[in-house]
Tab-separated table of C-alpha atoms in Angstrom:
chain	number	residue	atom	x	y	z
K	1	UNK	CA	-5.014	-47.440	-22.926
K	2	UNK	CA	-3.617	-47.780	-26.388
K	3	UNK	CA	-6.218	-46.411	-28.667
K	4	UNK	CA	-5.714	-48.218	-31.798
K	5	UNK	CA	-4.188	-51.488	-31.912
K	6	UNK	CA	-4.572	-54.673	-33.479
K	7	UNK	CA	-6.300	-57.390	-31.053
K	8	UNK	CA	-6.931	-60.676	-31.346
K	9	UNK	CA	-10.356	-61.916	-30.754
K	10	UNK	CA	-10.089	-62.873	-26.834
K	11	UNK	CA	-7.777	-59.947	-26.501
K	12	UNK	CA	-10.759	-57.855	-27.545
K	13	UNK	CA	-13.179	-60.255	-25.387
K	14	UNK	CA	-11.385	-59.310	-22.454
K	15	UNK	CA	-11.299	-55.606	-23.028
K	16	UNK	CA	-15.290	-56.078	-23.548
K	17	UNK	CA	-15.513	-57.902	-20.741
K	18	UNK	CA	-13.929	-55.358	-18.544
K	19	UNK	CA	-15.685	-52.519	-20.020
K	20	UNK	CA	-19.165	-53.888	-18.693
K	21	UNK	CA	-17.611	-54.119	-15.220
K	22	UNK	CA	-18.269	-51.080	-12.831
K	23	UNK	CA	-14.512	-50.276	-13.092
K	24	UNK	CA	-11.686	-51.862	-14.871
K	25	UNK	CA	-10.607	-54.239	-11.705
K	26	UNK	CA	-10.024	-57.507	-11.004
K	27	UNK	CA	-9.871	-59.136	-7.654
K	28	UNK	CA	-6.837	-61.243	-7.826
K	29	UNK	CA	-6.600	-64.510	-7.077
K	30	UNK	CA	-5.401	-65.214	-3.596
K	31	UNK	CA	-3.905	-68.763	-2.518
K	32	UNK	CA	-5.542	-69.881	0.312
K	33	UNK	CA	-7.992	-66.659	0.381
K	34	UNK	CA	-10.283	-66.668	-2.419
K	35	UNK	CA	-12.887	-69.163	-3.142
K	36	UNK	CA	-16.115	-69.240	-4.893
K	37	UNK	CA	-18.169	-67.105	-2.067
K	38	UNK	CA	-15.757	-64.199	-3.219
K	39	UNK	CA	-15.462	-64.587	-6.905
K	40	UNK	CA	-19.841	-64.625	-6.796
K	41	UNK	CA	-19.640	-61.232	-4.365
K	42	UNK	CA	-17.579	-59.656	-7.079
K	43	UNK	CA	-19.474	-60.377	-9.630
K	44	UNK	CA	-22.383	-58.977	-7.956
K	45	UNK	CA	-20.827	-56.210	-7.155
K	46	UNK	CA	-19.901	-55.668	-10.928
K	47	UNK	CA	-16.392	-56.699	-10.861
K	48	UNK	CA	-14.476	-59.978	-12.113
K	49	UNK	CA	-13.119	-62.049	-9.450
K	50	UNK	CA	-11.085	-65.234	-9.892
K	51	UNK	CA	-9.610	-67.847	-7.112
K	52	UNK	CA	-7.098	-70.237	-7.350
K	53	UNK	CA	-7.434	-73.561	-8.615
K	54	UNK	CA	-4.884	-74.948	-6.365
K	55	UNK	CA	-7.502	-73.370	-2.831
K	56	UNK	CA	-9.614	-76.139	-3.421
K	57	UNK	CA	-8.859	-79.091	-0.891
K	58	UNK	CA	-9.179	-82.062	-3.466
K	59	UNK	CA	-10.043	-82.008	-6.920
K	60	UNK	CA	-13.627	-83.117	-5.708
K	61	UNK	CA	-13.830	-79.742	-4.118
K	62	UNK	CA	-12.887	-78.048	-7.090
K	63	UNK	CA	-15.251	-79.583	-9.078
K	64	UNK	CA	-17.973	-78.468	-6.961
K	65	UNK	CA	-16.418	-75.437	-6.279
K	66	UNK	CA	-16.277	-74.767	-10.788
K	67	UNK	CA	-19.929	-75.619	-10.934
K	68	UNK	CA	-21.482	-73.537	-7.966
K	69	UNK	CA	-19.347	-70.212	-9.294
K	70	UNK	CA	-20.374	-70.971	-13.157
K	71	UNK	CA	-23.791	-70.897	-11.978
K	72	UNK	CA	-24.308	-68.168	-9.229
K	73	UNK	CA	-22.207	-65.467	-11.386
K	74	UNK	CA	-24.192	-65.630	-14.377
K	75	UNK	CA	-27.362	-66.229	-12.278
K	76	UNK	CA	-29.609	-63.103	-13.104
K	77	UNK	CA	-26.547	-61.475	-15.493
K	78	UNK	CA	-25.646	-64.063	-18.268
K	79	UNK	CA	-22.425	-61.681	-19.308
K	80	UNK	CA	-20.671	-61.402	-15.896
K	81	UNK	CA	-17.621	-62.941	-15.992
K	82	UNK	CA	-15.247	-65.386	-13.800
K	83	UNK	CA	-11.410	-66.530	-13.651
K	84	UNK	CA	-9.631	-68.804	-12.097
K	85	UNK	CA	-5.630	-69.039	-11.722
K	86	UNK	CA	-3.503	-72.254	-11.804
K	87	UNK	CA	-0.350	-72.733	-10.894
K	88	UNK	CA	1.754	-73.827	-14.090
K	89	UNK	CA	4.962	-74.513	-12.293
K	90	UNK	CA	6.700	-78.478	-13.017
K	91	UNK	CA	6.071	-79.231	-9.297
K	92	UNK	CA	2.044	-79.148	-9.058
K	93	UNK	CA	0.865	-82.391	-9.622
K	94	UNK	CA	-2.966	-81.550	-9.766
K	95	UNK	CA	-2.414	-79.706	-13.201
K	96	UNK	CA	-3.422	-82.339	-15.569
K	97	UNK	CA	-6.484	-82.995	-13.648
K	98	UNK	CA	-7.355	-78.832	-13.216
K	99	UNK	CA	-7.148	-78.684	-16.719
K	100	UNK	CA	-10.076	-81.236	-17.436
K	101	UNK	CA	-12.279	-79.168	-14.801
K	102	UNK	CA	-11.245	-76.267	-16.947
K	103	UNK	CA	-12.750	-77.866	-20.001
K	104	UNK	CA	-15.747	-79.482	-18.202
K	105	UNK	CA	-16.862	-75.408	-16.853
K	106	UNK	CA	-14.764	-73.183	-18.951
K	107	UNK	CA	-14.168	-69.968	-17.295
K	108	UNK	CA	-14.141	-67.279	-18.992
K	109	UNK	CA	-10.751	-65.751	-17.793
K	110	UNK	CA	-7.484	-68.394	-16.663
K	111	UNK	CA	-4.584	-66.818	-15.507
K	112	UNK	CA	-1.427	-69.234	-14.884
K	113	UNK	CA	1.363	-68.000	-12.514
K	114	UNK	CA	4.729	-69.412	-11.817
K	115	UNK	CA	5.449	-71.086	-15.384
K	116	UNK	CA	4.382	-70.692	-19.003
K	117	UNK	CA	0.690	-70.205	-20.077
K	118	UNK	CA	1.538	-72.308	-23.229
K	119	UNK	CA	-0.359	-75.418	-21.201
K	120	UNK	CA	-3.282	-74.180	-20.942
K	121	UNK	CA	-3.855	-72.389	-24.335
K	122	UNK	CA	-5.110	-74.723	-26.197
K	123	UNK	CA	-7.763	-76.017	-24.306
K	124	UNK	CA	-8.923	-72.401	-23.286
K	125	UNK	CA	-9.037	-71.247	-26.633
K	126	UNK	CA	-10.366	-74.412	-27.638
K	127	UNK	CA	-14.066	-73.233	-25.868
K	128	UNK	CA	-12.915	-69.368	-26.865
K	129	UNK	CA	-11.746	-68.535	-23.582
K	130	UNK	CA	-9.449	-65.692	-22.556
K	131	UNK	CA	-5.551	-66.619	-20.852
K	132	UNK	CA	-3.902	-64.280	-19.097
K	133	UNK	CA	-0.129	-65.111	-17.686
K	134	UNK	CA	1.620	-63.273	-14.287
K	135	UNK	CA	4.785	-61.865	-15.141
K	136	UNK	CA	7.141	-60.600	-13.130
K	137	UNK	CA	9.922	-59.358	-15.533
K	138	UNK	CA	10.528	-58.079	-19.403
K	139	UNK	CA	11.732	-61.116	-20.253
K	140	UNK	CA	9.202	-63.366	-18.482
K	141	UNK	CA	6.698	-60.493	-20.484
K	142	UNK	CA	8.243	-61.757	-23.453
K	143	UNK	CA	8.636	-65.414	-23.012
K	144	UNK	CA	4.720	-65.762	-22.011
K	145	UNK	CA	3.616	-63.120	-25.287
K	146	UNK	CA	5.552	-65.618	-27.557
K	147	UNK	CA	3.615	-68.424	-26.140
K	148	UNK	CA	0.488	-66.971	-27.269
K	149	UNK	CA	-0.689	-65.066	-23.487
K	150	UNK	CA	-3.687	-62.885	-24.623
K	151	UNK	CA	-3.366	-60.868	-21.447
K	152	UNK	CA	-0.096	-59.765	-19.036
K	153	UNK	CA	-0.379	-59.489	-15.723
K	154	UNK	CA	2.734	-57.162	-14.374
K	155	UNK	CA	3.021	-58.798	-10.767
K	156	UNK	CA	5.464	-55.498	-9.369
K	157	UNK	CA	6.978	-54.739	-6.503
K	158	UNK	CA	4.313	-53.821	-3.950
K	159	UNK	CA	2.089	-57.036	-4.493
K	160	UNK	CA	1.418	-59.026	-1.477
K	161	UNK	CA	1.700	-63.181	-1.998
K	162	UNK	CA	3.409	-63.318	-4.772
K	163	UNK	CA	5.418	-59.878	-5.549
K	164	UNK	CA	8.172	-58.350	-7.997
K	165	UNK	CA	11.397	-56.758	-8.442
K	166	UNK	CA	10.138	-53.715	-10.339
K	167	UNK	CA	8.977	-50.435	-9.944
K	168	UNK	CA	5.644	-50.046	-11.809
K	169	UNK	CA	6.014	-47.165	-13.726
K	170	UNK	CA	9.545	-48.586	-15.197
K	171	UNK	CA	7.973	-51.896	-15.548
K	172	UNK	CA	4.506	-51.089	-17.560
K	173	UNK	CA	7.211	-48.490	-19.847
K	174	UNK	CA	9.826	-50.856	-20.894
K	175	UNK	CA	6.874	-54.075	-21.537
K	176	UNK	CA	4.675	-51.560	-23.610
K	177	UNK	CA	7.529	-51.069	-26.078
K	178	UNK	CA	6.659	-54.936	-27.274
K	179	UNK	CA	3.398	-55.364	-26.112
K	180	UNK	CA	0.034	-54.040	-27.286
K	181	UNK	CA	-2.157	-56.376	-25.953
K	182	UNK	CA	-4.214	-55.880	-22.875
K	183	UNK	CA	-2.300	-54.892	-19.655
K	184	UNK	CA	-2.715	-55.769	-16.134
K	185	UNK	CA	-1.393	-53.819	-13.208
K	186	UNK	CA	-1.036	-55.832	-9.663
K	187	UNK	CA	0.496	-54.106	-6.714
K	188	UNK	CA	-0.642	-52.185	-4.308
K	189	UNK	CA	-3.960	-51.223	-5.599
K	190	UNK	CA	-6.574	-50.717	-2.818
K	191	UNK	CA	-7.973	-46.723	-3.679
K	192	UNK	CA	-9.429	-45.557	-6.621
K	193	UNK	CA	-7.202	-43.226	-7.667
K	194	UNK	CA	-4.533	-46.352	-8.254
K	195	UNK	CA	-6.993	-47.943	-10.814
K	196	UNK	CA	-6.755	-44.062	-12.524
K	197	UNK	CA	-2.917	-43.672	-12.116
K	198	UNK	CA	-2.792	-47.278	-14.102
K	199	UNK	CA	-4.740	-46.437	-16.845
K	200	UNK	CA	-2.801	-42.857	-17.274
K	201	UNK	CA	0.538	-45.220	-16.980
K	202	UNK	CA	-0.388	-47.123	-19.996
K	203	UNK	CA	-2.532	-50.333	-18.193
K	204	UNK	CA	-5.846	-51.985	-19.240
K	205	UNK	CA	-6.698	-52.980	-15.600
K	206	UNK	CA	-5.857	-53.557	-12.495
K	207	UNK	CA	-6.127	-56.508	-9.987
K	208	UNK	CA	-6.084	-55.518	-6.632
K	209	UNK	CA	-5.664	-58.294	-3.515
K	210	UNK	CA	-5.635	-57.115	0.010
K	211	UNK	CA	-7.773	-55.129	-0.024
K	212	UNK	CA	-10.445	-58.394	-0.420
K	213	UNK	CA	-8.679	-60.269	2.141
K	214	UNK	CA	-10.068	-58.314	4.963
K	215	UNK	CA	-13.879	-58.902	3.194
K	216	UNK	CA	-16.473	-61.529	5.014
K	217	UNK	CA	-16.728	-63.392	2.015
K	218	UNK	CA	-12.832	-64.206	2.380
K	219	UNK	CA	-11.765	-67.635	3.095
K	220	UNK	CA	-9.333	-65.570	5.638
K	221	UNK	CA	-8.989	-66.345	9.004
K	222	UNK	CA	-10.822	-63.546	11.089
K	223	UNK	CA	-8.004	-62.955	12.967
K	224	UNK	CA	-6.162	-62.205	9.385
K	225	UNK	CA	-8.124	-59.881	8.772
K	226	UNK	CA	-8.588	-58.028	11.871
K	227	UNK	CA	-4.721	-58.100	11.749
K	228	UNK	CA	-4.936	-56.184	8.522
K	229	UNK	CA	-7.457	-53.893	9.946
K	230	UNK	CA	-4.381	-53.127	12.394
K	231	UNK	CA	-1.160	-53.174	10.091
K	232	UNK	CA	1.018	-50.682	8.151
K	233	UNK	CA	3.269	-50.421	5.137
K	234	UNK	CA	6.421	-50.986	7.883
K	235	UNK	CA	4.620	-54.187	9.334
K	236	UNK	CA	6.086	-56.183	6.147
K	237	UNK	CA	8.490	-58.224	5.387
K	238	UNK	CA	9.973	-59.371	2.183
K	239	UNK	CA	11.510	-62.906	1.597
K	240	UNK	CA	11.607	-65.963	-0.655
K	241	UNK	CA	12.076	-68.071	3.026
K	242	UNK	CA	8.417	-69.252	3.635
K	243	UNK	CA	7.289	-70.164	-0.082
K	244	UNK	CA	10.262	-70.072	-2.050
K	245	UNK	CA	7.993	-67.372	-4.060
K	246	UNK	CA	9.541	-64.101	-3.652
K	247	UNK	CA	6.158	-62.266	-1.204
K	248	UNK	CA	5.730	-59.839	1.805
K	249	UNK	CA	5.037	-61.104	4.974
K	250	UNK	CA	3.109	-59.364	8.270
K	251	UNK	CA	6.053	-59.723	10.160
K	252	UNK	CA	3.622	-60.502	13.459
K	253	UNK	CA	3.386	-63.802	11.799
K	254	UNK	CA	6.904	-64.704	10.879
K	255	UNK	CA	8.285	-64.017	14.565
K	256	UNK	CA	5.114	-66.438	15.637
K	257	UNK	CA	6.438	-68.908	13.247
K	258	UNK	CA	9.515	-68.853	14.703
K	259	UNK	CA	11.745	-67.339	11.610
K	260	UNK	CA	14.757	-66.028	12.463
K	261	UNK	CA	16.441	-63.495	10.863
K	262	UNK	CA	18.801	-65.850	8.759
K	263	UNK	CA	16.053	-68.345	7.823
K	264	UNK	CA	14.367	-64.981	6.422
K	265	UNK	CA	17.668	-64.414	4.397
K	266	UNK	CA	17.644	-67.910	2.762
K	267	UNK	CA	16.844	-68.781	-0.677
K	268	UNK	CA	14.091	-71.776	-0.414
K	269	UNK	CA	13.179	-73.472	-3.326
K	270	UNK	CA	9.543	-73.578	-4.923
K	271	UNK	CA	7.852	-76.621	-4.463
K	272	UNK	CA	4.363	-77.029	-5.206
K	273	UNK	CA	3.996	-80.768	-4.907
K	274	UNK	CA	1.327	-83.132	-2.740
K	275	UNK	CA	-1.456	-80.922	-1.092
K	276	UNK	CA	-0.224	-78.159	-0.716
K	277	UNK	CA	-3.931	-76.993	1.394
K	278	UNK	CA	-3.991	-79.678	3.582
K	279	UNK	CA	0.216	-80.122	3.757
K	280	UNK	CA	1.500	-78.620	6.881
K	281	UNK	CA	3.303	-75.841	4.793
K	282	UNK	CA	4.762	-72.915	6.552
K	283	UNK	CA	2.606	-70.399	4.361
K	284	UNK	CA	-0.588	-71.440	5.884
K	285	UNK	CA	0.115	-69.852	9.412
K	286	UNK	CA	2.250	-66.797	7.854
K	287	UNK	CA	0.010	-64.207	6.319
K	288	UNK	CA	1.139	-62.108	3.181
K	289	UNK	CA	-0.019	-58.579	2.667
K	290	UNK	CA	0.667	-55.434	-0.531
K	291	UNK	CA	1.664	-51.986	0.586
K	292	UNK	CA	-1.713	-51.237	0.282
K	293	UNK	CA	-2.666	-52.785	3.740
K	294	UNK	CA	-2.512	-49.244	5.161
K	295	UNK	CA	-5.933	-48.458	3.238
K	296	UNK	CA	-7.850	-51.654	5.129
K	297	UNK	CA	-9.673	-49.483	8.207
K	298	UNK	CA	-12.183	-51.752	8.380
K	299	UNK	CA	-13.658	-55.579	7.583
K	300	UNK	CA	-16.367	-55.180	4.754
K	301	UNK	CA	-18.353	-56.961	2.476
K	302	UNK	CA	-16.606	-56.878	-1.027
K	303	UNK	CA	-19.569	-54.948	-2.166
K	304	UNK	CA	-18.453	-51.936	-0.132
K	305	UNK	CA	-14.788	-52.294	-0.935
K	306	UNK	CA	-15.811	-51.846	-4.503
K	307	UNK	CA	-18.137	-49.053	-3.636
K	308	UNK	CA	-15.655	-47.322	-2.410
K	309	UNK	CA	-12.934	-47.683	-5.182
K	310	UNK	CA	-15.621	-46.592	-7.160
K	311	UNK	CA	-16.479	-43.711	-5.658
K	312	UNK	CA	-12.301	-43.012	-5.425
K	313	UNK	CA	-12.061	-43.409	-8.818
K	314	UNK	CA	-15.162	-40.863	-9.773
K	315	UNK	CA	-13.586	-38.417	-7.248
K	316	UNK	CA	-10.444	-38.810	-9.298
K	317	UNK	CA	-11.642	-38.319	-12.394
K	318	UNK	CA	-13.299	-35.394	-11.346
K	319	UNK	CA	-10.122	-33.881	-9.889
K	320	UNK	CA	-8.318	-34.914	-13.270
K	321	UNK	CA	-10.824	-32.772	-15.061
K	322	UNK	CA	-10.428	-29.665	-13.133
K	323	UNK	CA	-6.740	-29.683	-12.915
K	324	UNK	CA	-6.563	-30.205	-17.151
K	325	UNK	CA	-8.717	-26.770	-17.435
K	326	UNK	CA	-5.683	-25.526	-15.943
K	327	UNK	CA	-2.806	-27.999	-17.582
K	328	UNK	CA	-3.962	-28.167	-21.446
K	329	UNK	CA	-3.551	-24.351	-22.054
K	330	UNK	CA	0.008	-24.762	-20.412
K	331	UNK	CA	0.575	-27.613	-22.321
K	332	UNK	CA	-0.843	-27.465	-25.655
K	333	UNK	CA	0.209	-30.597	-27.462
């Protein structure tokens, strides 16, 4: 973390917000993974969770969805927090009517992915909510900080359903030379000492995904999950072919699908339009997975997922603090 730095006022709501969490980690929202069972499990388990807008069947469902997570996350802790993501992109046609749901409950976190977070500003900050944008490059870094994000997300290479180009390290470097607002980290988080190696690399938080697909309060198929249990760094696949999106795929599932190796090669274009839950898309019956899938060993609740970060992280930290007894006198600044 920066240590001093000028925030704006849901810039520093969101740092606050973290800092009552158990650790600085977000479960990130998953299309066609996360609902409200999940975001309510993190919060009881002291993290922030957030689901996509778009997971919801209908806008009906959403609604219902909105009020049942506003109410069971602060049930018994009035400051634990939710978000939920929504897809920005031309091509949704739900947005309009998200964005009055997002006014009606007001979350206190909405992240946008796959377009600019300029349409949902000023209706978040409107009830003093917090908007956080995906990025996936500098310049998309850029473009969403001059719209007025209070938050980046650095979607890098490693992340699961919707990944990036970039190396981590080089991405988080070259973003914090115009940015010092808070930081996200997605990627390939799923031990604790990846939420530690983040903050050392200049990051706020992190938001970590697979690792809560393979949890029973998942919307995941059981057999995605077991399949997780059973898969490794080598079982994935990279392609814009199923989504458009640039994502890894288990590669089980593509050869089930029937992609062949050129399909796999193609460039599809994004399209986000009609229902895209109920729509017989081609993502519904290909799974995505982050490099992290080689940590899943097991299907757990989410409260033992974060247990166990948690006790990674502590382990970490008190590794880091034996090894700088050694370092600082070496080192001396």
């Amino acid at each position: 973390m920066t240590p001093s730095r000028a925030l704006t006022a849901p810039q520093q709501a969101l740092l606050d917000l973290l800092g009552r969490c158990t650790l600085p980690l977000m479960a990130a929202p998953m299309f066609l993974v996360s609902g409200p069972e999940l975001v309510i499990a993190c919060a009881r388990a002291g993290i922030m969770g957030s689901f996509p807008a778009a997971n919801a069947r209908n806008i009906e469902v959403l609604d219902q969805w909105m009020a049942q997570t506003r109410d069971s996350v602060q049930q018994g802790n009035a400051q634990a927090a939710w978000s939920m993501n929504m897809i920005v992109h031309s091509s949704y046609d739900r947005f309009d009517r998200e964005l009055e749901l997002v006014r009606k409950y007001q979350p206190h976190i909405v992240s946008t992915a796959l377009g600019s977070p300029k349409r949902v500003l000023d209706t978040v900050h409107g009830y003093g909510g917090v908007v956080m944008a995906d990025v996936t490059t500098p310049t998309l870094a850029r473009k969403a900080a001059d719209a007025g994000a209070d938050a980046l997300v650095l979607v890098t290479s490693g992340a699961g359903g919707h990944t990036g180009h970039y190396h981590p390290f080089a991405l988080l470097a070259e973003v914090r030379k115009f940015w010092q607002g808070p930081l996200g980290l997605a990627g390939a988080i799923s031990q604790g000492v990846d939420v530690r190696a983040a903050q050392l690399l200049g990051a706020d938080f992190v938001l970590a995904g697979t690792r809560f697909i393979a949890v029973q309060e998942s919307l995941a198929d059981p057999e995605y999950r077991n399949l997780l249990v059973r898969s490794q760094l080598e079982d994935l696949v990279l392609t814009k072919a199923v989504s458009g999106v640039l994502a890894n795929w288990l590669k089980s599932t593509l050869e089930q699908a029937g992609f062949t190796d050129a399909q796999l090669r193609e460039e599809k274009k994004i399209d986000f339009s009609g229902d895209i839950v109920a729509a017989p898309k081609a993502w519904k019956t290909v799974w995505s997975a982050g490099h992290g899938v080689g940590a899943i060993d097991r299907v757990a609740t989410v409260a033992d997922v974060v247990a166990e970060l948690r006790q990674g992280y502590a382990r970490t930290l008190q590794a880091e603090q034996q090894a700088l007894e050694t370092l600082l006198p070496r080192y001396p600044a």
